[in-house]
C-alpha positions as a LaTeX table, in Angstrom:
\begin{tabular}{lrrr}
\hline
Residue & $x$ (\AA) & $y$ (\AA) & $z$ (\AA) \\
\hline
Met1 & 150.00 & 62.13 & $-48.64$ \\
Pro2 & 150.35 & 65.64 & $-46.80$ \\
Thr3 & 147.86 & 68.20 & $-47.90$ \\
His4 & 148.67 & 71.71 & $-48.17$ \\
Phe5 & 145.16 & 73.51 & $-47.46$ \\
Gly6 & 147.41 & 76.81 & $-46.67$ \\
Val7 & 147.81 & 77.60 & $-50.02$ \\
Phe8 & 144.23 & 79.23 & $-49.81$ \\
Lys9 & 145.43 & 81.46 & $-47.36$ \\
Glu10 & 148.47 & 82.89 & $-50.12$ \\
Pro11 & 147.30 & 84.94 & $-52.78$ \\
Lys12 & 148.34 & 82.10 & $-55.51$ \\
Gly13 & 145.56 & 80.19 & $-53.68$ \\
Ile14 & 142.83 & 83.05 & $-53.59$ \\
Leu15 & 143.30 & 83.90 & $-57.44$ \\
Lys16 & 142.88 & 80.23 & $-58.39$ \\
Val17 & 139.43 & 80.17 & $-56.41$ \\
Ile18 & 138.59 & 83.51 & $-58.51$ \\
Leu19 & 139.95 & 82.14 & $-61.50$ \\
Ile20 & 138.14 & 78.95 & $-60.80$ \\
Ala21 & 134.39 & 80.77 & $-60.45$ \\
Leu22 & 134.80 & 83.79 & $-62.93$ \\
Ser23 & 135.54 & 80.81 & $-65.69$ \\
Leu24 & 132.57 & 78.74 & $-64.59$ \\
Leu25 & 130.28 & 81.63 & $-64.38$ \\
Ala26 & 131.83 & 82.89 & $-68.31$ \\
Trp27 & 131.29 & 79.24 & $-69.57$ \\
Ser28 & 128.08 & 77.97 & $-67.94$ \\
Val29 & 126.57 & 81.53 & $-68.25$ \\
Ala30 & 127.29 & 81.48 & $-72.01$ \\
Val31 & 126.04 & 77.77 & $-72.61$ \\
Gly32 & 122.76 & 78.36 & $-70.43$ \\
His33 & 121.51 & 81.44 & $-72.16$ \\
Thr34 & 118.82 & 81.03 & $-74.57$ \\
Thr35 & 117.49 & 84.16 & $-76.95$ \\
Val36 & 113.81 & 84.57 & $-77.39$ \\
Asn37 & 114.29 & 85.67 & $-80.96$ \\
Thr38 & 115.43 & 82.74 & $-83.54$ \\
Asp39 & 117.39 & 84.87 & $-86.05$ \\
Tyr40 & 120.14 & 85.67 & $-83.41$ \\
Lys41 & 120.27 & 82.04 & $-81.80$ \\
Asp42 & 123.43 & 81.73 & $-84.00$ \\
Ser43 & 124.93 & 84.23 & $-82.44$ \\
Phe44 & 126.30 & 82.12 & $-80.48$ \\
Phe45 & 126.63 & 78.78 & $-82.50$ \\
Asp46 & 129.36 & 80.79 & $-84.90$ \\
Gly47 & 133.06 & 80.08 & $-84.34$ \\
Lys48 & 133.61 & 83.25 & $-81.99$ \\
Gly49 & 131.17 & 81.70 & $-79.18$ \\
Arg50 & 132.40 & 78.26 & $-79.07$ \\
Phe51 & 136.15 & 79.99 & $-79.18$ \\
Phe52 & 135.17 & 81.17 & $-76.04$ \\
Val53 & 133.60 & 78.76 & $-74.77$ \\
Phe54 & 136.62 & 76.59 & $-75.32$ \\
Val55 & 138.85 & 79.23 & $-73.65$ \\
Cys56 & 136.72 & 79.40 & $-70.82$ \\
Val57 & 136.02 & 75.40 & $-70.10$ \\
Phe58 & 139.70 & 74.53 & $-70.75$ \\
Leu59 & 141.04 & 77.26 & $-68.11$ \\
Trp60 & 138.53 & 76.33 & $-65.88$ \\
Leu61 & 139.72 & 72.60 & $-65.75$ \\
Ala62 & 143.57 & 73.51 & $-65.76$ \\
Glu63 & 143.16 & 76.11 & $-62.68$ \\
Met64 & 141.59 & 73.00 & $-60.83$ \\
Gly65 & 143.94 & 70.59 & $-61.74$ \\
Ile66 & 146.70 & 73.35 & $-60.61$ \\
Leu67 & 144.90 & 74.04 & $-57.62$ \\
Ala68 & 144.80 & 70.35 & $-56.74$ \\
Val69 & 148.39 & 70.14 & $-57.34$ \\
Tyr70 & 148.85 & 72.72 & $-54.99$ \\
Val71 & 147.14 & 71.04 & $-52.50$ \\
Phe72 & 148.15 & 67.30 & $-52.69$ \\
Leu73 & 151.48 & 67.22 & $-54.53$ \\
Lys74 & 152.84 & 70.19 & $-53.15$ \\
Asp75 & 155.97 & 68.94 & $-52.23$ \\
Asn76 & 156.63 & 67.32 & $-55.43$ \\
Leu77 & 156.78 & 70.74 & $-56.81$ \\
Val78 & 160.35 & 71.04 & $-55.78$ \\
Asn79 & 161.21 & 68.06 & $-57.44$ \\
Leu80 & 160.74 & 68.39 & $-60.83$ \\
Pro81 & 163.53 & 69.15 & $-63.53$ \\
Phe82 & 162.12 & 72.24 & $-64.66$ \\
Asn83 & 160.84 & 75.77 & $-62.83$ \\
Tyr84 & 157.48 & 75.11 & $-62.53$ \\
Trp85 & 156.49 & 78.45 & $-61.19$ \\
Leu86 & 157.89 & 79.93 & $-64.64$ \\
Ala87 & 156.20 & 77.70 & $-66.60$ \\
Glu88 & 152.62 & 78.17 & $-64.66$ \\
Leu89 & 153.51 & 82.11 & $-65.65$ \\
Ile90 & 154.06 & 80.84 & $-69.13$ \\
Phe91 & 150.46 & 79.14 & $-69.00$ \\
Ser92 & 148.98 & 82.40 & $-67.26$ \\
Val93 & 150.04 & 84.61 & $-69.83$ \\
Val94 & 149.26 & 82.21 & $-73.03$ \\
Trp95 & 146.04 & 82.11 & $-71.40$ \\
Ala96 & 145.35 & 85.53 & $-70.59$ \\
Phe97 & 146.23 & 86.42 & $-73.76$ \\
Leu98 & 143.67 & 83.59 & $-75.19$ \\
Ala99 & 140.67 & 84.88 & $-72.24$ \\
Ile100 & 140.75 & 88.79 & $-73.42$ \\
Leu101 & 141.08 & 87.75 & $-77.21$ \\
Ser102 & 137.91 & 85.05 & $-76.97$ \\
Ala103 & 135.83 & 87.36 & $-75.16$ \\
Gly104 & 136.49 & 90.62 & $-77.38$ \\
Leu105 & 136.11 & 88.23 & $-80.76$ \\
Trp106 & 132.44 & 87.29 & $-79.11$ \\
Ala107 & 131.67 & 90.68 & $-77.87$ \\
Ser108 & 131.83 & 92.35 & $-81.08$ \\
Arg109 & 130.00 & 89.16 & $-82.68$ \\
Ile110 & 127.01 & 90.63 & $-79.93$ \\
Asn111 & 127.75 & 94.17 & $-80.54$ \\
Asp112 & 126.69 & 93.39 & $-84.45$ \\
Ile113 & 123.18 & 92.22 & $-83.43$ \\
Pro114 & 121.21 & 95.32 & $-84.35$ \\
Ser115 & 119.92 & 97.27 & $-81.07$ \\
Gly116 & 116.16 & 97.47 & $-82.35$ \\
Ala117 & 116.30 & 93.33 & $-82.66$ \\
Asp118 & 114.33 & 91.52 & $-80.43$ \\
Ala119 & 117.13 & 89.32 & $-78.98$ \\
Asp120 & 117.90 & 89.26 & $-75.11$ \\
Thr121 & 121.63 & 89.60 & $-75.36$ \\
Lys122 & 122.04 & 90.24 & $-71.22$ \\
Gly123 & 123.22 & 86.36 & $-70.06$ \\
Trp124 & 125.85 & 86.99 & $-72.92$ \\
Glu125 & 126.99 & 90.19 & $-71.78$ \\
Phe126 & 127.19 & 88.68 & $-68.82$ \\
Ala127 & 129.20 & 85.67 & $-69.49$ \\
Ile128 & 131.49 & 88.32 & $-71.90$ \\
Ala129 & 132.55 & 90.72 & $-68.81$ \\
Met130 & 132.94 & 87.40 & $-66.59$ \\
Gly131 & 135.91 & 86.44 & $-69.20$ \\
Phe132 & 137.26 & 89.47 & $-69.29$ \\
Leu133 & 137.24 & 89.89 & $-65.36$ \\
Thr134 & 139.06 & 86.47 & $-65.99$ \\
Ser135 & 141.57 & 87.83 & $-68.29$ \\
Phe136 & 142.47 & 90.45 & $-65.69$ \\
Val137 & 142.67 & 88.38 & $-62.69$ \\
Leu138 & 145.20 & 86.13 & $-65.03$ \\
Val139 & 147.16 & 89.28 & $-65.85$ \\
Ser140 & 147.20 & 90.45 & $-61.87$ \\
Arg141 & 148.62 & 86.91 & $-61.18$ \\
Asn142 & 151.24 & 87.46 & $-63.42$ \\
Val143 & 152.12 & 90.89 & $-62.07$ \\
Asn144 & 151.90 & 88.99 & $-58.39$ \\
Phe145 & 154.27 & 86.85 & $-59.21$ \\
Leu146 & 156.67 & 89.57 & $-61.09$ \\
Val147 & 156.71 & 91.77 & $-57.97$ \\
Lys148 & 157.06 & 88.84 & $-55.58$ \\
Asn149 & 159.94 & 87.34 & $-57.69$ \\
His150 & 161.69 & 90.38 & $-58.93$ \\
Glu151 & 164.82 & 90.52 & $-57.23$ \\
Pro152 & 167.57 & 88.22 & $-58.65$ \\
Asn153 & 169.05 & 86.86 & $-55.36$ \\
Lys154 & 165.32 & 86.27 & $-54.04$ \\
Pro155 & 164.79 & 82.27 & $-53.36$ \\
Trp156 & 161.95 & 80.78 & $-55.66$ \\
Pro157 & 159.11 & 79.98 & $-53.21$ \\
Thr158 & 159.99 & 76.96 & $-51.60$ \\
Glu159 & 163.20 & 76.52 & $-49.51$ \\
Lys160 & 163.90 & 73.05 & $-50.97$ \\
Trp161 & 164.24 & 74.17 & $-54.39$ \\
Lys162 & 166.86 & 72.98 & $-56.26$ \\
Lys163 & 169.79 & 74.96 & $-57.94$ \\
Leu164 & 168.29 & 75.37 & $-61.57$ \\
Pro165 & 171.48 & 75.17 & $-64.08$ \\
Gly166 & 171.83 & 78.41 & $-66.59$ \\
Pro167 & 173.32 & 81.87 & $-65.85$ \\
Arg168 & 173.49 & 83.21 & $-62.41$ \\
Thr169 & 174.08 & 87.06 & $-61.25$ \\
Lys170 & 176.89 & 87.26 & $-59.73$ \\
Gln171 & 176.70 & 89.32 & $-56.26$ \\
Thr172 & 179.68 & 91.62 & $-56.83$ \\
Gln173 & 181.48 & 93.79 & $-54.20$ \\
Pro174 & 180.63 & 97.21 & $-53.29$ \\
Pro175 & 183.62 & 99.23 & $-54.48$ \\
Pro176 & 185.89 & 100.35 & $-51.76$ \\
Pro177 & 185.70 & 103.72 & $-50.57$ \\
Pro178 & 188.53 & 106.28 & $-52.23$ \\
Pro179 & 191.47 & 107.02 & $-50.19$ \\
\hline
\end{tabular}
């Protein structure tokens, strides 16, 4: 089985490594942080904190799996009966929305803690910042994909890509010059 470690030199591989690191930081700091004041320990264990951790853990696992597919099974991606790159774009859009939603919801919950309270929320605030950064990296990956593949006649990322069924844009000939 050939390996493709050159993916780490491409923007999509670099962005995947950054996503893995950011999502790991987000959920591990969120789960590992405890506050001194017991009145506000439930700020993490409410639904918003658990949703944030779910999104970050799922994103971390999914990005590691996708990176493993890129490294070990990249040749098999071209033989799939669907457009894998478009499926990954849709995955990124959905999870970018969920990442920014979960970070925003949990940030609003942490912001509800009174400023005079003796609650150490700096770890949670750092985790929320990593959640926002994760969503921004997901969006930048989407923008990178769209900018890279915006031309209708430009081939997909690999030369062996099968022609997909469906409407294609026709190349039109320029009109003849006027007599």
